[in-house]
Amino acid sequence: MKEVIMEMERYADTNNVPIIDVESIKFIMKYIKLNNVKKVLEIGTAIGYSAILMANASLDVEITTIERDEKRYREAVKNIKKCSLDKRIEVVYNDALEVNLAGYKYDLIFIDAAKGSYIKFFEKFCHYLNPGGVIITDNLKFHGLVNNKASIKTKSLRGIVDRIERYIEFLNNNQDFITKFYDIGDGLSVSIRKNNEK
Ligand code: SAH
Ligand code: MG
């Protein structure tokens, strides 16, 4: 297991796969343990790195993870098999915005895919949260570029940073959730649904 994880870290490095920062995944694993999380939905599998580590946080965690890139999807399935986690991690090969999850509910939803679609992901998937559920989002600092706009040279990068800023504003203004921002790794947000039930 440890060996497979190190191999994945090397693969990600060589192939420019943006896997999660160590401190961030540690934070999420701790959250899973402390809050007795059982069902996880992940948007953006890449090669299965974060999914495998989340499954390692606790023996009764089950994960559904969505990836739209075929090569990464195949790589993820292979890695998950190697770790014998294929009973607890299901990889869905599709665009997350196309996936139909009717009937499923999750305790934790981890958004870690195309940054331009964060608001869309949140609006779609918040309906699949269990009471007390949480949505965690990665890369809110976008490698330090959010908060350092003057240093951005290309229009497309500026576009992504604008979208992340809009997402942060969206979270701050969302009346149904309370969001805390954490300055760890590449920046994480933790959005907990307010208890509106009578
Ligand atoms: N969670 C992974 C890293 C994910 S990188 C880890 O930490 O190990 C982001 C991934 O999201 C990329 O592989 C990209 O192909 C995928 N992605 C981006 N937009 C997507 C979408 N709309 N639906 C599904 N996957 C998407
Ligand atoms: Mg990420």
CSV table of C-alpha atoms and ligand atoms in Angstrom, one decimal:
chain,number,residue,atom,x,y,z
A,1,MET,CA,0.0,0.0,0.0
A,2,LYS,CA,2.7,2.5,1.1
A,3,GLU,CA,4.7,1.5,-2.0
A,4,VAL,CA,1.7,2.1,-4.3
A,5,ILE,CA,1.1,5.5,-2.8
A,6,MET,CA,4.7,6.5,-3.3
A,7,GLU,CA,4.6,5.2,-6.9
A,8,MET,CA,1.5,7.4,-7.4
A,9,GLU,CA,3.3,10.4,-6.1
A,10,ARG,CA,6.2,9.8,-8.5
A,11,TYR,CA,3.8,9.3,-11.4
A,12,ALA,CA,1.9,12.5,-10.6
A,13,ASP,CA,5.2,14.4,-10.5
A,14,THR,CA,6.4,13.0,-13.8
A,15,ASN,CA,3.1,13.4,-15.6
A,16,ASN,CA,2.0,16.7,-14.1
A,17,VAL,CA,-1.1,15.3,-12.4
A,18,PRO,CA,-2.2,17.8,-9.8
A,19,ILE,CA,-2.7,15.6,-6.8
A,20,ILE,CA,-3.7,17.0,-3.4
A,21,ASP,CA,-1.1,18.4,-0.9
A,22,VAL,CA,0.0,16.3,2.0
A,23,GLU,CA,-1.3,18.6,4.7
A,24,SER,CA,-4.7,18.9,2.9
A,25,ILE,CA,-5.3,15.2,2.6
A,26,LYS,CA,-4.2,14.7,6.2
A,27,PHE,CA,-6.8,17.4,7.2
A,28,ILE,CA,-9.5,15.6,5.3
A,29,MET,CA,-8.6,12.1,6.7
A,30,LYS,CA,-8.8,13.6,10.2
A,31,TYR,CA,-12.2,15.1,9.4
A,32,ILE,CA,-13.4,11.7,8.2
A,33,LYS,CA,-12.3,10.0,11.4
A,34,LEU,CA,-13.5,12.7,13.8
A,35,ASN,CA,-16.9,13.1,12.2
A,36,ASN,CA,-17.7,9.4,11.5
A,37,VAL,CA,-18.0,10.0,7.7
A,38,LYS,CA,-19.2,6.9,5.9
A,39,LYS,CA,-20.1,8.0,2.4
A,40,VAL,CA,-17.9,10.2,0.3
A,41,LEU,CA,-18.4,11.7,-3.1
A,42,GLU,CA,-15.3,13.0,-4.9
A,43,ILE,CA,-15.4,15.2,-8.0
A,44,GLY,CA,-12.1,14.8,-9.8
A,45,THR,CA,-10.4,11.4,-9.2
A,46,ALA,CA,-7.2,12.0,-11.3
A,47,ILE,CA,-5.2,8.8,-10.6
A,48,GLY,CA,-7.0,7.9,-7.4
A,49,TYR,CA,-4.5,9.3,-5.0
A,50,SER,CA,-6.9,11.3,-2.7
A,51,ALA,CA,-9.6,8.6,-3.0
A,52,ILE,CA,-7.2,5.9,-1.8
A,53,LEU,CA,-6.0,8.0,1.1
A,54,MET,CA,-9.6,8.9,2.1
A,55,ALA,CA,-10.5,5.2,2.1
A,56,ASN,CA,-7.6,4.6,4.4
A,57,ALA,CA,-8.9,7.1,7.0
A,58,SER,CA,-11.4,4.6,8.2
A,59,LEU,CA,-12.4,1.0,7.3
A,60,ASP,CA,-16.1,1.8,6.9
A,61,VAL,CA,-15.7,4.7,4.4
A,62,GLU,CA,-17.2,4.1,0.9
A,63,ILE,CA,-16.2,6.4,-1.9
A,64,THR,CA,-17.7,7.3,-5.3
A,65,THR,CA,-15.3,9.3,-7.4
A,66,ILE,CA,-15.9,10.9,-10.8
A,67,GLU,CA,-13.3,11.4,-13.5
A,68,ARG,CA,-13.8,12.5,-17.1
A,69,ASP,CA,-10.3,11.9,-18.5
A,70,GLU,CA,-10.0,8.4,-19.8
A,71,LYS,CA,-6.3,7.9,-19.3
A,72,ARG,CA,-6.5,9.1,-15.6
A,73,TYR,CA,-9.7,7.0,-15.1
A,74,ARG,CA,-7.9,3.9,-16.2
A,75,GLU,CA,-4.8,4.7,-14.1
A,76,ALA,CA,-7.1,5.3,-11.0
A,77,VAL,CA,-8.9,1.9,-11.5
A,78,LYS,CA,-5.5,0.2,-11.7
A,79,ASN,CA,-4.2,1.9,-8.6
A,80,ILE,CA,-7.3,1.2,-6.6
A,81,LYS,CA,-7.1,-2.5,-7.5
A,82,LYS,CA,-3.5,-2.6,-6.5
A,83,CYS,CA,-4.5,-1.4,-3.0
A,84,SER,CA,-7.4,-3.9,-2.9
A,85,LEU,CA,-9.8,-1.0,-2.4
A,86,ASP,CA,-12.1,-1.8,-5.4
A,87,LYS,CA,-14.9,-2.9,-3.0
A,88,ARG,CA,-14.9,0.5,-1.3
A,89,ILE,CA,-14.0,2.9,-4.1
A,90,GLU,CA,-16.2,3.2,-7.2
A,91,VAL,CA,-14.8,5.2,-10.1
A,92,VAL,CA,-17.3,6.7,-12.5
A,93,TYR,CA,-15.9,7.6,-15.9
A,94,ASN,CA,-18.0,10.7,-16.9
A,95,ASP,CA,-18.2,14.4,-16.7
A,96,ALA,CA,-19.5,15.2,-13.2
A,97,LEU,CA,-22.0,17.6,-14.6
A,98,GLU,CA,-23.6,14.8,-16.6
A,99,VAL,CA,-23.7,12.2,-13.8
A,100,ASN,CA,-27.1,11.2,-12.3
A,101,LEU,CA,-26.8,10.3,-8.6
A,102,ALA,CA,-30.6,10.3,-7.9
A,103,GLY,CA,-31.2,8.2,-4.7
A,104,TYR,CA,-27.7,8.5,-3.3
A,105,LYS,CA,-26.7,10.6,-0.3
A,106,TYR,CA,-23.2,11.5,1.0
A,107,ASP,CA,-21.7,12.7,4.3
A,108,LEU,CA,-18.8,14.4,2.6
A,109,ILE,CA,-18.4,15.8,-0.9
A,110,PHE,CA,-14.9,16.7,-2.0
A,111,ILE,CA,-14.8,19.1,-5.0
A,112,ASP,CA,-11.4,18.9,-6.7
A,113,ALA,CA,-12.0,19.3,-10.4
A,114,ALA,CA,-12.2,22.0,-13.0
A,115,LYS,CA,-12.0,25.3,-11.1
A,116,GLY,CA,-14.2,27.2,-13.5
A,117,SER,CA,-17.1,24.9,-12.6
A,118,TYR,CA,-16.9,25.0,-8.8
A,119,ILE,CA,-20.2,26.9,-8.4
A,120,LYS,CA,-21.9,24.5,-10.7
A,121,PHE,CA,-20.6,21.5,-8.9
A,122,PHE,CA,-21.6,22.9,-5.5
A,123,GLU,CA,-25.1,23.8,-6.8
A,124,LYS,CA,-25.6,20.4,-8.3
A,125,PHE,CA,-24.2,18.2,-5.6
A,126,CYS,CA,-25.3,19.9,-2.4
A,127,HIS,CA,-28.7,18.2,-3.0
A,128,TYR,CA,-26.9,14.9,-2.3
A,129,LEU,CA,-25.8,15.7,1.2
A,130,ASN,CA,-27.0,13.9,4.3
A,131,PRO,CA,-28.1,16.0,7.2
A,132,GLY,CA,-24.9,17.4,8.9
A,133,GLY,CA,-23.1,16.8,5.6
A,134,VAL,CA,-20.1,18.8,4.4
A,135,ILE,CA,-18.6,20.0,1.2
A,136,ILE,CA,-14.9,20.4,1.1
A,137,THR,CA,-13.2,22.2,-1.8
A,138,ASP,CA,-9.5,22.2,-2.8
A,139,ASN,CA,-7.2,24.7,-4.5
A,140,LEU,CA,-8.8,27.9,-3.3
A,141,LYS,CA,-5.5,29.6,-3.4
A,142,PHE,CA,-4.6,28.2,-6.8
A,143,HIS,CA,-0.9,28.0,-6.1
A,144,GLY,CA,-0.9,31.4,-4.4
A,145,LEU,CA,-2.3,33.2,-7.5
A,146,VAL,CA,-5.6,34.2,-5.8
A,147,ASN,CA,-4.5,37.2,-3.7
A,148,ASN,CA,-1.6,37.9,-6.0
A,149,LYS,CA,-3.4,38.9,-9.2
A,150,ALA,CA,-0.7,41.4,-10.2
A,151,SER,CA,1.7,38.5,-10.9
A,152,ILE,CA,-0.6,36.8,-13.3
A,153,LYS,CA,0.6,37.0,-16.9
A,154,THR,CA,-1.9,35.1,-19.1
A,155,LYS,CA,-5.6,35.8,-19.7
A,156,SER,CA,-6.6,32.2,-19.2
A,157,LEU,CA,-4.9,32.1,-15.7
A,158,ARG,CA,-6.6,35.3,-14.8
A,159,GLY,CA,-9.9,33.8,-15.9
A,160,ILE,CA,-9.5,30.9,-13.5
A,161,VAL,CA,-8.5,33.1,-10.6
A,162,ASP,CA,-11.6,35.3,-11.3
A,163,ARG,CA,-13.8,32.1,-11.2
A,164,ILE,CA,-12.2,31.0,-7.9
A,165,GLU,CA,-12.8,34.5,-6.4
A,166,ARG,CA,-16.4,34.3,-7.5
A,167,TYR,CA,-16.7,30.9,-5.9
A,168,ILE,CA,-15.3,32.2,-2.6
A,169,GLU,CA,-17.9,35.0,-2.7
A,170,PHE,CA,-20.6,32.5,-3.5
A,171,LEU,CA,-19.7,30.5,-0.5
A,172,ASN,CA,-19.6,33.5,1.8
A,173,ASN,CA,-23.0,34.6,0.6
A,174,ASN,CA,-24.6,31.2,0.7
A,175,GLN,CA,-27.3,31.3,3.4
A,176,ASP,CA,-27.7,27.5,3.6
A,177,PHE,CA,-24.1,26.8,4.5
A,178,ILE,CA,-21.5,28.1,6.9
A,179,THR,CA,-18.1,28.0,5.3
A,180,LYS,CA,-14.7,28.2,6.9
A,181,PHE,CA,-11.5,28.7,4.9
A,182,TYR,CA,-8.3,27.0,5.8
A,183,ASP,CA,-4.8,28.2,4.8
A,184,ILE,CA,-3.3,24.8,4.4
A,185,GLY,CA,-1.9,23.1,1.3
A,186,ASP,CA,-3.4,25.0,-1.7
A,187,GLY,CA,-6.3,26.4,0.4
A,188,LEU,CA,-9.3,24.4,1.5
A,189,SER,CA,-12.9,25.4,2.3
A,190,VAL,CA,-15.2,23.5,4.6
A,191,SER,CA,-18.9,24.2,4.1
A,192,ILE,CA,-21.3,22.8,6.6
A,193,ARG,CA,-25.0,22.9,5.9
A,194,LYS,CA,-27.0,24.9,8.5
A,195,ASN,CA,-29.6,22.8,10.3
A,196,ASN,CA,-32.8,24.2,8.8
A,197,GLU,CA,-35.0,21.3,9.8
A,198,LYS,CA,-37.6,22.0,12.4
B,1,SAH,N1,-8.5,14.5,-6.4
B,1,SAH,C1,-7.3,14.2,-7.1
B,1,SAH,C2,-6.8,15.3,-8.0
B,1,SAH,C3,-7.8,15.7,-9.0
B,1,SAH,S1,-7.1,16.7,-10.3
B,1,SAH,C4,-6.2,13.9,-6.0
B,1,SAH,O1,-6.0,14.8,-5.2
B,1,SAH,O2,-5.5,12.9,-6.1
B,1,SAH,C5,-8.6,17.2,-11.1
B,1,SAH,C6,-9.2,16.1,-12.0
B,1,SAH,O3,-10.5,16.5,-12.2
B,1,SAH,C7,-8.5,16.0,-13.3
B,1,SAH,O4,-8.1,14.7,-13.5
B,1,SAH,C8,-9.6,16.3,-14.3
B,1,SAH,O5,-9.6,15.5,-15.5
B,1,SAH,C9,-10.9,16.1,-13.5
B,1,SAH,N2,-12.0,16.9,-13.9
B,1,SAH,C10,-12.1,18.2,-14.2
B,1,SAH,N3,-13.3,18.6,-14.5
B,1,SAH,C11,-14.1,17.5,-14.4
B,1,SAH,C12,-15.5,17.2,-14.6
B,1,SAH,N4,-16.3,18.2,-15.0
B,1,SAH,N5,-16.0,16.0,-14.4
B,1,SAH,C13,-15.1,15.0,-14.0
B,1,SAH,N6,-13.8,15.2,-13.8
B,1,SAH,C14,-13.3,16.4,-14.0
B,2,MG,MG,-6.6,19.7,-5.9
